[in-house]
Coordinates of C-alpha atoms in Angstrom, one line a residue:
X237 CA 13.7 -8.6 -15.5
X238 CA 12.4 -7.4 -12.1
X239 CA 15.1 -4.6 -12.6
X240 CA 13.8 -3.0 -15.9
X241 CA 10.1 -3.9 -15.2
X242 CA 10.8 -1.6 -12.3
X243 CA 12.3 1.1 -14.0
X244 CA 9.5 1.2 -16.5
X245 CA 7.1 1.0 -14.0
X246 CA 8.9 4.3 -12.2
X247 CA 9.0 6.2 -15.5
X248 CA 4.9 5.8 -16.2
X249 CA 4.1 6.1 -12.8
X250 CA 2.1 9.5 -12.9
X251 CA -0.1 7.3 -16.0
X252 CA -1.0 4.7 -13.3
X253 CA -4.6 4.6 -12.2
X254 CA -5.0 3.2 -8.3
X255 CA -5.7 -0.4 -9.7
X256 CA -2.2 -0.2 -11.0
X257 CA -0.2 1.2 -8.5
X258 CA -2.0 -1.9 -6.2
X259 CA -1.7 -4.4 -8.5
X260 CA 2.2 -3.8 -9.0
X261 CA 2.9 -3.0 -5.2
X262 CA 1.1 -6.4 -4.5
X263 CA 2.9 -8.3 -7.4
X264 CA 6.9 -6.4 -6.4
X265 CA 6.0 -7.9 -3.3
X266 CA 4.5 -11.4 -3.6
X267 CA 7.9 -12.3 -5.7
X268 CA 9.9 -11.1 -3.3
X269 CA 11.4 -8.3 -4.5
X270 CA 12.7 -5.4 -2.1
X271 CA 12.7 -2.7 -4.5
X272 CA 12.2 -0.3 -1.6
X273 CA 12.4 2.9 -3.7
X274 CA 10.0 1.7 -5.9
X275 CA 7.3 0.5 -3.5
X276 CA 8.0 3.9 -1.6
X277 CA 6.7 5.8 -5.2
X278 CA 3.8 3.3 -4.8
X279 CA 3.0 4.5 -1.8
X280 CA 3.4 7.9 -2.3
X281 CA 1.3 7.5 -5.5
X282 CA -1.5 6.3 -3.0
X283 CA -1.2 8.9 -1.0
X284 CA -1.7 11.5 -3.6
X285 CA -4.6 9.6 -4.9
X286 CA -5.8 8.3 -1.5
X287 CA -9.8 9.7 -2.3
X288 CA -9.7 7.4 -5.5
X289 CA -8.3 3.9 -3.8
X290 CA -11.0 1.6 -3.4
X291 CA -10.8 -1.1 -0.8
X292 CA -9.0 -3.8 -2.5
X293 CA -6.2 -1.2 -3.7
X294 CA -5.9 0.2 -0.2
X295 CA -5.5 -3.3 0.9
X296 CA -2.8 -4.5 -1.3
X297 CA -0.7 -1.7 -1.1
X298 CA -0.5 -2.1 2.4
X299 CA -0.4 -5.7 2.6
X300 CA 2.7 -5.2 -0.4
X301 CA 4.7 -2.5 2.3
X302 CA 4.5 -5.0 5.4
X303 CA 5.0 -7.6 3.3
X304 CA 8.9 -6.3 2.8
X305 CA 8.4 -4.4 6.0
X306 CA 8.6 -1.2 3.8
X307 CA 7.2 1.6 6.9
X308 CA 5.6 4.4 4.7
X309 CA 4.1 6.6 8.0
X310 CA 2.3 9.1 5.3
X311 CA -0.1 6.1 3.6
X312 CA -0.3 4.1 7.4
X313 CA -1.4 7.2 9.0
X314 CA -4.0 7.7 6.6
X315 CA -5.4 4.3 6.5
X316 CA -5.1 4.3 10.1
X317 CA -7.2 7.4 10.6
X318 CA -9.9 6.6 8.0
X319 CA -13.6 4.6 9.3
X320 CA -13.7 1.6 7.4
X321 CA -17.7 2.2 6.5
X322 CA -15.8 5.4 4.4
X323 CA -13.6 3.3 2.1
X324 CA -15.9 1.9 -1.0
X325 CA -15.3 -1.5 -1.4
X326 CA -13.7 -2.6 1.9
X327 CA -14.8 -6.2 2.5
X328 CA -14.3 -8.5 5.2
X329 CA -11.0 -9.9 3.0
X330 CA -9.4 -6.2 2.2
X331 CA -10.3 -5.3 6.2
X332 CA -8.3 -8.0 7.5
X333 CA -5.4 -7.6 4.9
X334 CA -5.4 -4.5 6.4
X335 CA -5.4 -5.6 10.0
X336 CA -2.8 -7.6 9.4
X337 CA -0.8 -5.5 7.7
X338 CA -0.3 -3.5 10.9
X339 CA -0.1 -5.9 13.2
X340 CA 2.7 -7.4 10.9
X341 CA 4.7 -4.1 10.4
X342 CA 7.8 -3.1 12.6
X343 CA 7.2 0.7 13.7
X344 CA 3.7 0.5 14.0
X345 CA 2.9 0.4 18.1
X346 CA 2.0 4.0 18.2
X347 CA -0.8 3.6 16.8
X348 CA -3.7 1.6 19.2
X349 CA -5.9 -0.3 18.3
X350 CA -8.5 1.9 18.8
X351 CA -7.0 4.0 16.0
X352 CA -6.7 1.4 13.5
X353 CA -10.3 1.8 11.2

């Protein structure tokens, strides 16, 4: 199931609005699966639309990469260089999946903590 919900997922992925592409990076992860290529294309998805990710979306695709320890340097290095007090909708909750997210991920120590939001 997980196999063609992922290939149907990767053949609509340019119709996917930033709610989407969070809401099915969050859910590929939370069951486990380690469908790296498609969480990559999630990422890369954010990336391109990086300016319309609210909070929450930021958040989970994030939390969905460390989660499988999926490093995506493009999307991390974005997030990490971004002020918090610029990303609509980033609340206490979304922060600290955040946070965690890095703290969480192998391949993350260049960054300090000064650098992170």
């Amino acid at each position: 199931l997980l196999a063609k919900v992922s290939a149907e997922s990767q053949s609509k992925i340019d119709e996917f609005v930033p709610q989407d592409i969070a809401m099915c990076a969050w859910s590929f992860a939370k069951v486990a699966c380690r469908d790296r290529q498609l969480l990559r294309l999630f990422a890369d998805k954010s990336v391109e639309k990086v300016t319309q990710l609210n909070g929450q979306n930021l958040a989970n695709v994030v939390w969905a990469l460390a989660t499988v320890q999926e490093m995506h340097e493009p999307l991390m290095t974005i997030v990490a260089r971004t002020r918090a007090d610029t990303i609509q909708g980033l609340g206490p909750q979304e922060y600290s999946n955040i946070v965690w997210s890095f703290a969480t991920m192998k391949g993350l120590a260049k960054w300090t903590d000064a650098e992170i939001l």
